[in-house]
mmCIF file of C-alpha atoms and ligand atoms in Angstrom:
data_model
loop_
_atom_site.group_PDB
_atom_site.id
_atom_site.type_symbol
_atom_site.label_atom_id
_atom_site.label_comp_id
_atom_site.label_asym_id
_atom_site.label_seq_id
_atom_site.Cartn_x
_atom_site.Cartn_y
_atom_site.Cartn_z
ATOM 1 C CA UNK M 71 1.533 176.937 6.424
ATOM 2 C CA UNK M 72 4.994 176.428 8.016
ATOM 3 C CA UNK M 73 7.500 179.072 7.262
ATOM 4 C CA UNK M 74 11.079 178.572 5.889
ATOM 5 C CA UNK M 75 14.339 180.114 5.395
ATOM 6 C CA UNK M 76 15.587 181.885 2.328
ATOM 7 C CA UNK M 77 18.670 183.825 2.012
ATOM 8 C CA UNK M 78 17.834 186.439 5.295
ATOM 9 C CA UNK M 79 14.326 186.200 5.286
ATOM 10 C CA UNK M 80 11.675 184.051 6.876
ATOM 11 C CA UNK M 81 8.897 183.052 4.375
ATOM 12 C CA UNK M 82 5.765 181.421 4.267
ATOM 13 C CA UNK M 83 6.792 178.401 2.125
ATOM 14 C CA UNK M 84 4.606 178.596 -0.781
ATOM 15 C CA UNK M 85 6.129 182.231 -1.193
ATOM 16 C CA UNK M 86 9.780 180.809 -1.535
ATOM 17 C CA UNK M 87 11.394 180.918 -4.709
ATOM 18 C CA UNK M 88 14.677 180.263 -6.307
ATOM 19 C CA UNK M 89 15.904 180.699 -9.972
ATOM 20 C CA UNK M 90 15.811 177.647 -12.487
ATOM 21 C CA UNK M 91 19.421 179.129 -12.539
ATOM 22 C CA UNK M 92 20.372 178.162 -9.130
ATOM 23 C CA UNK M 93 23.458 175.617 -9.376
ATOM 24 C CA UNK M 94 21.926 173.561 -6.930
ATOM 25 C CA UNK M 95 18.700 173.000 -9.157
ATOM 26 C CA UNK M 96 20.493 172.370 -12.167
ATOM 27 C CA UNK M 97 24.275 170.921 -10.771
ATOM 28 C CA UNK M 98 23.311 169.559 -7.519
ATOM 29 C CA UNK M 99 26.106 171.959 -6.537
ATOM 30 C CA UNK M 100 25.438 172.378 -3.150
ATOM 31 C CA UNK M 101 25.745 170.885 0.837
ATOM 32 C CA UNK M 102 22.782 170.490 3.504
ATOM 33 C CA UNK M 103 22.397 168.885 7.338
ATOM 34 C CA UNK M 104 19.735 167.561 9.007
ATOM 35 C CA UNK M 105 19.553 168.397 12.634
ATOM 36 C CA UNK M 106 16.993 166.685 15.472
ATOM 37 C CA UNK M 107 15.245 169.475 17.920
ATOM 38 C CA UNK M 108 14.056 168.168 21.231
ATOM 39 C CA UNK M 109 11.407 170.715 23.191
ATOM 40 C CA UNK M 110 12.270 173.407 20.756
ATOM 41 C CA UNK M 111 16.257 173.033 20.565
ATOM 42 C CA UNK M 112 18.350 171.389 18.420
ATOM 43 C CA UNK M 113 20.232 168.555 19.488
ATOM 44 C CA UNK M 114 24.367 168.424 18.486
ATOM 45 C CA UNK M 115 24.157 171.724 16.966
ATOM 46 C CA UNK M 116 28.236 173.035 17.083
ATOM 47 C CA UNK M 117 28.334 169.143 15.289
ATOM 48 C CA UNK M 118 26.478 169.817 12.672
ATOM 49 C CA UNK M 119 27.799 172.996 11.707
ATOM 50 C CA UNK M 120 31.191 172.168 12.396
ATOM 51 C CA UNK M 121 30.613 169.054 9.474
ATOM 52 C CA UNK M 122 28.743 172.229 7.068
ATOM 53 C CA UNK M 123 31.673 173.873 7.823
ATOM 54 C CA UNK M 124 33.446 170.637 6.614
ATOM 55 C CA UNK M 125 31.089 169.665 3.657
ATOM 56 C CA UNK M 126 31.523 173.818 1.981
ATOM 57 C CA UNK M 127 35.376 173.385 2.789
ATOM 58 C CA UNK M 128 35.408 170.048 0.320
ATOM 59 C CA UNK M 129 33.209 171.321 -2.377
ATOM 60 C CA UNK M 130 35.397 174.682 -1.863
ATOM 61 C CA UNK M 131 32.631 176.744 -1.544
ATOM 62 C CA UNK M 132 32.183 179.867 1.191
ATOM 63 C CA UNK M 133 30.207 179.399 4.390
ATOM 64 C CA UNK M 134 27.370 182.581 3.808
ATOM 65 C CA UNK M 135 26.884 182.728 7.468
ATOM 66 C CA UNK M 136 28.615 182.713 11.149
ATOM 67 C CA UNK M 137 27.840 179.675 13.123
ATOM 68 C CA UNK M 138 26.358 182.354 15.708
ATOM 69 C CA UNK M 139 23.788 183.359 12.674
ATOM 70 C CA UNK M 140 23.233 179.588 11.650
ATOM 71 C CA UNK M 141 22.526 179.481 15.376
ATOM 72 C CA UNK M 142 20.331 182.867 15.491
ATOM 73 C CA UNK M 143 18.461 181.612 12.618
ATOM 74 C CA UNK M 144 17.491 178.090 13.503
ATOM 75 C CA UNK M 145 16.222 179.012 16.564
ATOM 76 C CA UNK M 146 13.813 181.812 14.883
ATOM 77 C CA UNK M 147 12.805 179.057 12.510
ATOM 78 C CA UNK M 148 12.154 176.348 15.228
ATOM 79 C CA UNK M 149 10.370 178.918 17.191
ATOM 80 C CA UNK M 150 8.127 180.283 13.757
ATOM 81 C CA UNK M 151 7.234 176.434 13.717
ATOM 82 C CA UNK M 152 5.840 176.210 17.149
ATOM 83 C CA UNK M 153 8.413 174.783 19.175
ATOM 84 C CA UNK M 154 8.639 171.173 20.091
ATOM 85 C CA UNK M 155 10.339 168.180 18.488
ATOM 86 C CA UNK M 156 11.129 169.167 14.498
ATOM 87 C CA UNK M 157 13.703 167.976 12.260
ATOM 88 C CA UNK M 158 15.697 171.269 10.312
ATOM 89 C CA UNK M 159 16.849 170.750 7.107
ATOM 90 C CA UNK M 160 19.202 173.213 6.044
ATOM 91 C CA UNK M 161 21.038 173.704 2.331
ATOM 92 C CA UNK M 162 23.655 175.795 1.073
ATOM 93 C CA UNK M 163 24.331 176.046 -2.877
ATOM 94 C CA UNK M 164 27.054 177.498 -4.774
ATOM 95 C CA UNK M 165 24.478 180.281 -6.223
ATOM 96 C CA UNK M 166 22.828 181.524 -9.114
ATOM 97 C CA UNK M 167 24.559 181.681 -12.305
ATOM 98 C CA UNK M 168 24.411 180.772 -15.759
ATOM 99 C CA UNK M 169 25.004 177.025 -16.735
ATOM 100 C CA UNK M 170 28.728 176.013 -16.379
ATOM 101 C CA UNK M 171 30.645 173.387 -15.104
ATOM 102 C CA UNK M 172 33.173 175.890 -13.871
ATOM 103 C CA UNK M 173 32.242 177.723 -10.486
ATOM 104 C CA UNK M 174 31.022 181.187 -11.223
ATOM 105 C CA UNK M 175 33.060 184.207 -9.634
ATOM 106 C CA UNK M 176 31.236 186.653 -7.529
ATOM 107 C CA UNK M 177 27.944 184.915 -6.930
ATOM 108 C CA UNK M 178 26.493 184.646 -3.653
ATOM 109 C CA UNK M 179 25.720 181.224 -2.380
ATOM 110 C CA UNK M 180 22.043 180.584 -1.687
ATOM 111 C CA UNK M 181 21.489 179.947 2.329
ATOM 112 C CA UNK M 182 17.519 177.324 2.874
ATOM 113 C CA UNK M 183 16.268 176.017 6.170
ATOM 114 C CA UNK M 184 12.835 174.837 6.490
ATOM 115 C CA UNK M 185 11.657 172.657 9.337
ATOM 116 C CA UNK M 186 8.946 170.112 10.138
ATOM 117 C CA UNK M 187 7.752 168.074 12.568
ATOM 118 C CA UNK M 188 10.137 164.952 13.659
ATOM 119 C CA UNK M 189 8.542 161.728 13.165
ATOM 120 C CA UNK M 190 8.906 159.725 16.774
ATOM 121 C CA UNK M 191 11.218 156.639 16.169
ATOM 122 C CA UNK M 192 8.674 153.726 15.614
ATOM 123 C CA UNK M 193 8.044 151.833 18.957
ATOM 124 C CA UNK M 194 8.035 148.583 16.301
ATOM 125 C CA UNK M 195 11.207 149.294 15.317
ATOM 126 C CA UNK M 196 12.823 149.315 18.647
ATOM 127 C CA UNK M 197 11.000 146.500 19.946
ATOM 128 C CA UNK M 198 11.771 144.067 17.031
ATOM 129 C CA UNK M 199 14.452 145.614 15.076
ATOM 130 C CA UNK M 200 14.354 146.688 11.251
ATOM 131 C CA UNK M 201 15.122 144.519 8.011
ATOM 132 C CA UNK M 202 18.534 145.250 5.845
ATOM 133 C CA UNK M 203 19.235 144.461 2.149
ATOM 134 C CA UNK M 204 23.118 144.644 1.323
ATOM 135 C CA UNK M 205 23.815 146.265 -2.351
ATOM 136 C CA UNK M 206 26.948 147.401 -3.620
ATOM 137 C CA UNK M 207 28.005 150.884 -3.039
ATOM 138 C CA UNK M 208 27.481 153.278 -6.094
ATOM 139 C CA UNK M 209 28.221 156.061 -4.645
ATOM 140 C CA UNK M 210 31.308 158.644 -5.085
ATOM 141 C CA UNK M 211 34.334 158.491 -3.328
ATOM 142 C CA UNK M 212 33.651 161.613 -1.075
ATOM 143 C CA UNK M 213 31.174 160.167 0.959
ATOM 144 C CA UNK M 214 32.286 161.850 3.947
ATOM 145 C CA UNK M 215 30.994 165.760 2.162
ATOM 146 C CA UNK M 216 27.185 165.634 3.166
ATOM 147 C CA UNK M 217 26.207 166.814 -0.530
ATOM 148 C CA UNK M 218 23.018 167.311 -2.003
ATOM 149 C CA UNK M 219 23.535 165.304 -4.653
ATOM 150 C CA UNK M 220 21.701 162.406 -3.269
ATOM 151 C CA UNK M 221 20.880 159.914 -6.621
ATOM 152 C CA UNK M 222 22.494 157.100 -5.439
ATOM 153 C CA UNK M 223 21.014 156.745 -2.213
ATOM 154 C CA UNK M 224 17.973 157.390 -3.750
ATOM 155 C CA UNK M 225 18.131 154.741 -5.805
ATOM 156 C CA UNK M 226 19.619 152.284 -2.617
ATOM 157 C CA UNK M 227 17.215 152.723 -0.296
ATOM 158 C CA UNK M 228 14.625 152.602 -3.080
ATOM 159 C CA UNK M 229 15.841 149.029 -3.948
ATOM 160 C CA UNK M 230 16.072 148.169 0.066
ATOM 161 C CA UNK M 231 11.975 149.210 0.162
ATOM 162 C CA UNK M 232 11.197 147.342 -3.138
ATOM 163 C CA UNK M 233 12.676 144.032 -1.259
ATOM 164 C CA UNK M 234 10.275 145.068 1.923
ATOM 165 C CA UNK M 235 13.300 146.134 3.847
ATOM 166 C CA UNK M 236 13.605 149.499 5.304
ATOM 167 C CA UNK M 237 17.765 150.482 4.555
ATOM 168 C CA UNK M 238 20.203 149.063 2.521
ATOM 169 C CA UNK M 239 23.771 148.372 4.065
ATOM 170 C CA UNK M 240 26.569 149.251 1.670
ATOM 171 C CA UNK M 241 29.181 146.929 0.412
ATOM 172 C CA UNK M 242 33.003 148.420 -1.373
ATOM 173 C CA UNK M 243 35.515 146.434 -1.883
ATOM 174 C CA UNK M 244 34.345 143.545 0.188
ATOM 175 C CA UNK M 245 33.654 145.528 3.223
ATOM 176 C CA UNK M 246 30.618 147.328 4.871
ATOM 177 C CA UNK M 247 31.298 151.407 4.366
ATOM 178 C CA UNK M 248 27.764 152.668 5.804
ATOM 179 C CA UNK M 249 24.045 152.668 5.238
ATOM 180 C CA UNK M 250 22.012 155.001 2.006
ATOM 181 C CA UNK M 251 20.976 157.212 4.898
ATOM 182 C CA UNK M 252 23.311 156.133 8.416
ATOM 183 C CA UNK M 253 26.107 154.990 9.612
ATOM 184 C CA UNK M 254 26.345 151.055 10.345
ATOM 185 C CA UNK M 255 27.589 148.760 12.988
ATOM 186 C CA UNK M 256 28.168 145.284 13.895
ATOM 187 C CA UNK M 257 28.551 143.739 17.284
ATOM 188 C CA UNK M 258 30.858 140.719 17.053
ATOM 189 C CA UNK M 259 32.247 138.739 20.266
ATOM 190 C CA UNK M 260 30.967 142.134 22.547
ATOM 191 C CA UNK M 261 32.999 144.507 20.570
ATOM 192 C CA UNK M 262 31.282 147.308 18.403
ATOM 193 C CA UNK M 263 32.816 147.670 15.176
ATOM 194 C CA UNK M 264 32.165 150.669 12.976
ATOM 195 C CA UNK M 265 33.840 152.015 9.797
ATOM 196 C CA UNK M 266 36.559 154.688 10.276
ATOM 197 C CA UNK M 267 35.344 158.211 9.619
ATOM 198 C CA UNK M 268 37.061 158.586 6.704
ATOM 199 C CA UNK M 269 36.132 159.701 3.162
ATOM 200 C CA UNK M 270 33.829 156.371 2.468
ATOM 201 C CA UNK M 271 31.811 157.510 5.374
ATOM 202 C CA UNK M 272 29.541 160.570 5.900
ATOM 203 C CA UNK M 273 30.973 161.448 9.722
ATOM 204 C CA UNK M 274 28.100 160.692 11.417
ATOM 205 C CA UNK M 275 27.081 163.535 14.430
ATOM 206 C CA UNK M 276 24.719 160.630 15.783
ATOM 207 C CA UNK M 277 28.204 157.653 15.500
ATOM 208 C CA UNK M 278 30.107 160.623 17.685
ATOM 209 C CA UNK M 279 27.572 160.111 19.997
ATOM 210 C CA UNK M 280 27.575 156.210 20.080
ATOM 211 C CA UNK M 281 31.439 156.060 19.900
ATOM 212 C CA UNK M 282 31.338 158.487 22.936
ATOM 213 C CA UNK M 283 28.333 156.634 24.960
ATOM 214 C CA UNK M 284 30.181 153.471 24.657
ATOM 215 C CA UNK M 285 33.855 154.938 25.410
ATOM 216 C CA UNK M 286 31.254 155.615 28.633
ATOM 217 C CA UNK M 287 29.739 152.404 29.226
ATOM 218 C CA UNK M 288 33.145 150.175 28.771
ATOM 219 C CA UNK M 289 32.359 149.170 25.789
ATOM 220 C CA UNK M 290 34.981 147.981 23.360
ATOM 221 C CA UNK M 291 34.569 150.194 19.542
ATOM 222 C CA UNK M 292 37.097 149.302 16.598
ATOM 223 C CA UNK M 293 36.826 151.814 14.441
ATOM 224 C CA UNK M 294 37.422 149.035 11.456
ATOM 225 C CA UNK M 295 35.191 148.243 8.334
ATOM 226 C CA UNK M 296 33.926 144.513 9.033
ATOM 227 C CA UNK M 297 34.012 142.168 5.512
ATOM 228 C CA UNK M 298 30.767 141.552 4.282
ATOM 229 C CA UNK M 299 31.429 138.025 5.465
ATOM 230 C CA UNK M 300 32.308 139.165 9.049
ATOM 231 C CA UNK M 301 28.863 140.863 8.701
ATOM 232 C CA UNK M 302 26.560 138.012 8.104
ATOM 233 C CA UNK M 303 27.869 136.276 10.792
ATOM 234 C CA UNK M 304 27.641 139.429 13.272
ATOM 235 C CA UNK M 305 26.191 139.119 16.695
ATOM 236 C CA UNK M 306 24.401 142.529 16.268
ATOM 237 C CA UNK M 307 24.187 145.159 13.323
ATOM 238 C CA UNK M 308 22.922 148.598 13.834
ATOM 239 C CA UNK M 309 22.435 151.514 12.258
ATOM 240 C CA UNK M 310 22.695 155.693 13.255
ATOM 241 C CA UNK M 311 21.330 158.883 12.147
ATOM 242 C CA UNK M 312 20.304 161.666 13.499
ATOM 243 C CA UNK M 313 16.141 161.256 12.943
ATOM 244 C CA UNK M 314 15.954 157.830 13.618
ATOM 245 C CA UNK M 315 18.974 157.230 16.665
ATOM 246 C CA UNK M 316 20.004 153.882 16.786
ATOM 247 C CA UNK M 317 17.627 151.362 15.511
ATOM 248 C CA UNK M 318 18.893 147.347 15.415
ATOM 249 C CA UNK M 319 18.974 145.881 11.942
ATOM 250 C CA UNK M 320 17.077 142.204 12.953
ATOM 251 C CA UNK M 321 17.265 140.561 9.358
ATOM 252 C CA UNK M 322 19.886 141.070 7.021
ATOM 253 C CA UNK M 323 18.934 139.791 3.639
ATOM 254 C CA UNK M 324 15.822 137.893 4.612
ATOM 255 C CA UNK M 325 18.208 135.572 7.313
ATOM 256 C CA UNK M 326 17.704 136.811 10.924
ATOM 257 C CA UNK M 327 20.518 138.489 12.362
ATOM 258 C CA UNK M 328 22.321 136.837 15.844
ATOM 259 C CA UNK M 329 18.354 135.635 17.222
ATOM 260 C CA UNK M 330 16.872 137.514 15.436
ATOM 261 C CA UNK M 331 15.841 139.777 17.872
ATOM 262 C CA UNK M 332 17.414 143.428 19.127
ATOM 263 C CA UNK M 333 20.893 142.625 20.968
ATOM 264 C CA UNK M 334 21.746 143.257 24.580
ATOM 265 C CA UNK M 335 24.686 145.460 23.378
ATOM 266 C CA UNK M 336 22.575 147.609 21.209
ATOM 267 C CA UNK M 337 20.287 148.019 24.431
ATOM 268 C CA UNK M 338 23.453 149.408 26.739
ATOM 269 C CA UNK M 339 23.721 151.730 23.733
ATOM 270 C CA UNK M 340 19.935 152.785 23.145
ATOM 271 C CA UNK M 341 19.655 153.057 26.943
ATOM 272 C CA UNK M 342 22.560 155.543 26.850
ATOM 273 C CA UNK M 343 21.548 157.581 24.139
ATOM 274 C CA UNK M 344 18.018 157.876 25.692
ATOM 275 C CA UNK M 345 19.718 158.965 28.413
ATOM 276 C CA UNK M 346 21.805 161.398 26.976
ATOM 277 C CA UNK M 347 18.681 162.839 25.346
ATOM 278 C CA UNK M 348 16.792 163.321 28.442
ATOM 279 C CA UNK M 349 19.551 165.095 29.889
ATOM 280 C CA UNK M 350 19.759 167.567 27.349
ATOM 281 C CA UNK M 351 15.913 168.146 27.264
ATOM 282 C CA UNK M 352 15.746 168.839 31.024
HETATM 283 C C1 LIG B 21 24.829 158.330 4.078
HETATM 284 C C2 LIG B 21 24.606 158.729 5.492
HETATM 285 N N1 LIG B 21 25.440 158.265 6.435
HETATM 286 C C3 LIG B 21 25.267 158.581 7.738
HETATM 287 C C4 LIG B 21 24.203 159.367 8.153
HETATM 288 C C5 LIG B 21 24.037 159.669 9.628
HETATM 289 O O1 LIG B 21 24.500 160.958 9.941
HETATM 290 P P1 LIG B 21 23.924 161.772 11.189
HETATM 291 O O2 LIG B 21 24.073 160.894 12.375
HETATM 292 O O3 LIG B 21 24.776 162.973 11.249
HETATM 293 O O4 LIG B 21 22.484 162.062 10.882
HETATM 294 C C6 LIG B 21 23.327 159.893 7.214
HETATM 295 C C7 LIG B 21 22.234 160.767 7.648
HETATM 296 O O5 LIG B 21 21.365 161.125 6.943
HETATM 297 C C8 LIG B 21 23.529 159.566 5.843
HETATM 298 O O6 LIG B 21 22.705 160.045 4.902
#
């Protein structure tokens, strides 16, 4: 039984319990991260709760804890899970109160973590790339809060596995914003292009680390949505997140993508961040 995190206390998780009352449950009033641990400590951690930090600032709620707790805590809970390579999900809601669209004075926000084991990155998946459906983007326009309030997605990258593909890349307006669960790129002419991190875009802690891996390796970045037709004629696509690093998108909408097999700039990249990983392990 792994143990999880509920408002100050560590509990196995079948003994957690919140109230049907909690906003979260019944709003989907609330703001979570996901962050990557590598031989028992978690990778970009001042990232991640500096975009919390962000995410409670836009839904204007209160930050229950110092990042030095936040900090304090996760490593308890990592530890209470045996150490290793887990994945920590953490979630902040706006409380428990009764049923109103209006934020509730006084109420104390409820503070989860729980963590499990993180899932290697498929060797198949590095080796020959993933497949990508495009669908319009449904979502809200304040993509860039990492809210818990995750329907749409849902629903995308639902569609993208109904079609046999494993994300869906997001279209508004003409242009590519991001993916249902990462952040998206296209290689065109040598030159990475990525959306700007603005409020289309959930501020990716794993695109900081791209952008700053290829500010190191020369590599041109334009922070600049491509058109959707500048993206089915890119060299390279990729995608980012935190769980899965940077995995090559290979066939976009059942056509193959440049060769059709992972491109030489996404291996600079991957070679970097594997790199970059390493170093922090050792
Ligand atoms: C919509 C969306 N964009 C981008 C990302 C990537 O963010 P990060 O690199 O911080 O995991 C995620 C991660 O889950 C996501 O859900």
């Amino acid at each position: 039984m792994n143990e999880v995190y509920l408002n100050g206390e560590f509990l196995a998780s079948d003994q957690a319990k919140i109230s049907v009352f909690d906003r979260g449950f019944l709003l989907g009033d609330g703001v979570y991260e996901v962050i990557p641990v590598y031989a028992g400590r978690s990778f970009q951690l001042m990232g991640h709760l500096r975009r919390l930090q962000s995410s409670l600032g836009g839904v204007r709620m209160q930050n229950p804890m110092s990042d030095t707790d936040w900090t304090n805590m996760i490593s308890t809970l990592i530890e209470k899970n045996g150490g290793g390579d887990q994945s920590v999900y953490l979630q902040v809601t706006r409380g428990v109160a009764p049923r109103d669209h209006v934020f509730p004075t006084g109420v104390k926000p409820t503070a989860f973590a729980m963590s499990n084991p993180l899932q290697a990155v498929p060797e198949k998946y590095k080796q020959q790339g993933i497949a990508a459906i495009t669908l319009p983007d449904i979502r809200w326009q304040n993509c860039n809060i990492k809210a818990i309030t995750l329907l749409p997605n849902s629903l995308l990258k639902q569609q993208a596995q109904d079609a046999g593909a494993q994300e869906a890349l997001l279209i508004r307006d003409g242009y590519l914003t991001e993916g249902a669960v990462s952040n998206a790129y296209a290689v065109i002419g040598g030159t990475i292009y990525t959306a700007p991190a603005d409020e289309k875009v959930l501020p990716g802690i794993t695109r900081e680390v791209v952008l700053k891996l290829a500010a190191q390796g020369n590599i041109p970045v334009i922070e600049q949505a491509v058109s959707e037709i500048q993206l089915k004629q890119a060299d390279e696509i990729w995608v980012s997140s935190s769980t899965k690093e940077v995995l090559p998108i290979t066939r976009l909408n059942g056509q193959a993508v440049g060769d059709g097999l992972p491109g030489i700039v996404w291996k600079q990249i991957d070679a970097l961040y594997q790199q970059y990983k390493l170093s922090f392990i050792e």
